[in-house]
Amino acid sequence: PIVTIPLDKQYVPVVRNEKVVSYKTAYFGKVYVGFPQAQPFTVVFDTGSGHLFLPSSRCETESCLKHNRYNRSLSASAEDIDHAGRIIPANTVERDQVNIAYGTGEVLGEFVRETVCLSTASANFGTSTQD
């Protein structure tokens, strides 16, 4: 079946030398992260990256405190992973981190494999047992 995700569009000004020179377009939508208690987030669908970044409940910066924060302890489906996607013990002290710089700032975080849904509604679907 075709799934349609409602998106919101925002024009973000690009400023050079204190003057708006153009606009970038950003598309926002909702995702629901974690299971069994899905946590809702409004995210930018960034086609330049295959990553999804969410503010963590452990983040106490001013920027993080302005947003919903992902609470890993509320999810039974979360798995701590290293940069290659290998599962690591939950009590690992030293973790691989990702640091990505954007035009508006940078993001620093840890890797987690998690269930992400694009809707709160459940869907019935079939799976193939043979090719």
Coordinates of C-alpha atoms in Angstrom, one line a residue:
P1 CA 0.0 0.0 0.0
I2 CA 1.0 3.6 -0.5
V3 CA 1.7 5.5 2.7
T4 CA 1.3 9.3 2.6
I5 CA 3.0 11.3 5.3
P6 CA 1.6 14.8 5.9
L7 CA 4.5 17.3 5.8
D8 CA 4.8 21.0 6.8
K9 CA 6.9 23.3 4.7
Q10 CA 9.1 26.1 6.1
Y11 CA 11.2 28.6 4.3
V12 CA 14.5 29.2 6.1
P13 CA 16.4 32.4 5.2
V14 CA 20.0 32.2 4.1
V15 CA 21.9 35.2 5.4
R16 CA 25.2 36.6 4.1
N17 CA 26.7 39.8 5.4
E18 CA 23.5 40.5 7.4
K19 CA 21.4 40.3 4.3
V20 CA 19.0 37.6 3.2
V21 CA 20.3 36.2 -0.1
S22 CA 18.0 33.2 -0.6
Y23 CA 15.8 30.7 1.1
K24 CA 16.2 27.0 1.9
T25 CA 13.1 24.8 2.1
A26 CA 12.7 22.5 5.0
Y27 CA 10.0 19.8 5.2
F28 CA 8.8 18.7 8.7
G29 CA 6.7 15.8 9.7
K30 CA 5.9 13.6 12.7
V31 CA 7.6 10.4 13.7
Y32 CA 6.9 8.1 16.6
V33 CA 9.9 6.5 18.3
G34 CA 10.1 3.6 20.6
F35 CA 7.9 0.6 21.6
P36 CA 5.6 -0.1 23.3
Q37 CA 5.3 3.6 24.4
A38 CA 5.8 5.6 21.2
Q39 CA 7.3 9.1 21.8
P40 CA 6.2 11.7 19.3
F41 CA 8.6 14.0 17.5
T42 CA 8.4 16.6 14.8
V43 CA 11.5 16.2 12.6
V44 CA 13.0 17.7 9.5
F45 CA 13.1 15.2 6.7
D46 CA 16.7 15.8 5.5
T47 CA 17.4 14.1 2.2
G48 CA 21.1 14.8 2.6
S49 CA 21.5 12.3 5.5
G50 CA 20.3 8.9 6.3
H51 CA 20.4 9.7 10.0
L52 CA 17.6 10.7 12.4
F53 CA 18.8 12.9 15.3
L54 CA 16.6 13.4 18.4
P55 CA 17.4 15.4 21.5
S56 CA 18.1 13.0 24.4
S57 CA 16.5 13.2 27.8
R58 CA 20.1 13.3 29.1
C59 CA 20.8 16.5 27.1
E60 CA 20.4 19.6 29.3
T61 CA 21.5 22.4 26.9
E62 CA 19.2 25.3 26.2
S63 CA 18.5 24.0 22.7
C64 CA 17.5 20.5 23.9
L65 CA 15.3 21.8 26.6
K66 CA 13.2 23.6 24.0
H67 CA 12.2 20.3 22.3
N68 CA 10.6 17.0 23.1
R69 CA 13.5 14.7 24.3
Y70 CA 13.8 11.0 23.5
N71 CA 13.8 8.9 26.7
R72 CA 15.6 5.7 25.9
S73 CA 14.4 4.1 29.2
L74 CA 10.8 4.3 28.0
S75 CA 11.4 1.9 25.1
A76 CA 11.9 -1.8 25.2
S77 CA 12.9 -1.8 21.5
A78 CA 16.0 0.5 21.9
E79 CA 19.4 -1.1 21.4
D80 CA 22.7 0.7 22.0
I81 CA 25.0 0.2 19.0
D82 CA 28.5 1.3 17.9
H83 CA 29.2 3.2 14.7
A84 CA 29.1 0.0 12.6
G85 CA 25.7 -1.0 13.9
R86 CA 26.9 -3.7 16.3
I87 CA 24.9 -4.1 19.5
I88 CA 26.9 -3.1 22.6
P89 CA 26.1 -3.7 26.3
A90 CA 23.7 -1.2 27.8
N91 CA 26.1 -0.4 30.6
T92 CA 29.0 0.5 28.2
V93 CA 30.7 3.6 29.6
E94 CA 32.7 4.8 26.6
R95 CA 30.5 5.0 23.5
D96 CA 31.1 5.8 19.8
Q97 CA 29.8 9.2 19.0
V98 CA 28.6 11.0 15.9
N99 CA 29.3 14.7 15.4
I100 CA 27.8 16.4 12.4
A101 CA 28.1 20.1 11.6
Y102 CA 25.2 21.9 9.8
G103 CA 25.0 25.4 8.5
T104 CA 23.0 26.4 11.7
G105 CA 25.1 24.5 14.3
E106 CA 26.3 21.0 15.1
V107 CA 24.9 17.8 16.6
L108 CA 26.8 15.4 18.9
G109 CA 25.3 12.2 20.0
E110 CA 25.4 8.4 20.5
F111 CA 24.1 5.6 18.3
V112 CA 20.9 3.8 19.1
R113 CA 18.9 1.4 16.9
E114 CA 15.2 2.0 17.5
T115 CA 11.7 1.4 16.2
V116 CA 10.5 4.4 14.2
C117 CA 6.9 4.7 12.9
L118 CA 5.5 7.3 10.5
S119 CA 2.0 7.0 11.9
T120 CA 0.3 6.2 15.2
A121 CA -2.2 3.9 13.3
S122 CA -1.3 0.2 13.0
A123 CA -1.5 -1.4 9.6
N124 CA -2.3 -4.9 8.5
F125 CA 0.1 -6.2 5.9
G126 CA 1.3 -9.5 4.5
T127 CA 4.8 -10.9 4.2
S128 CA 6.1 -13.3 1.5
T129 CA 7.3 -16.8 2.5
Q130 CA 8.6 -17.6 -1.0
D131 CA 10.1 -15.7 -3.9

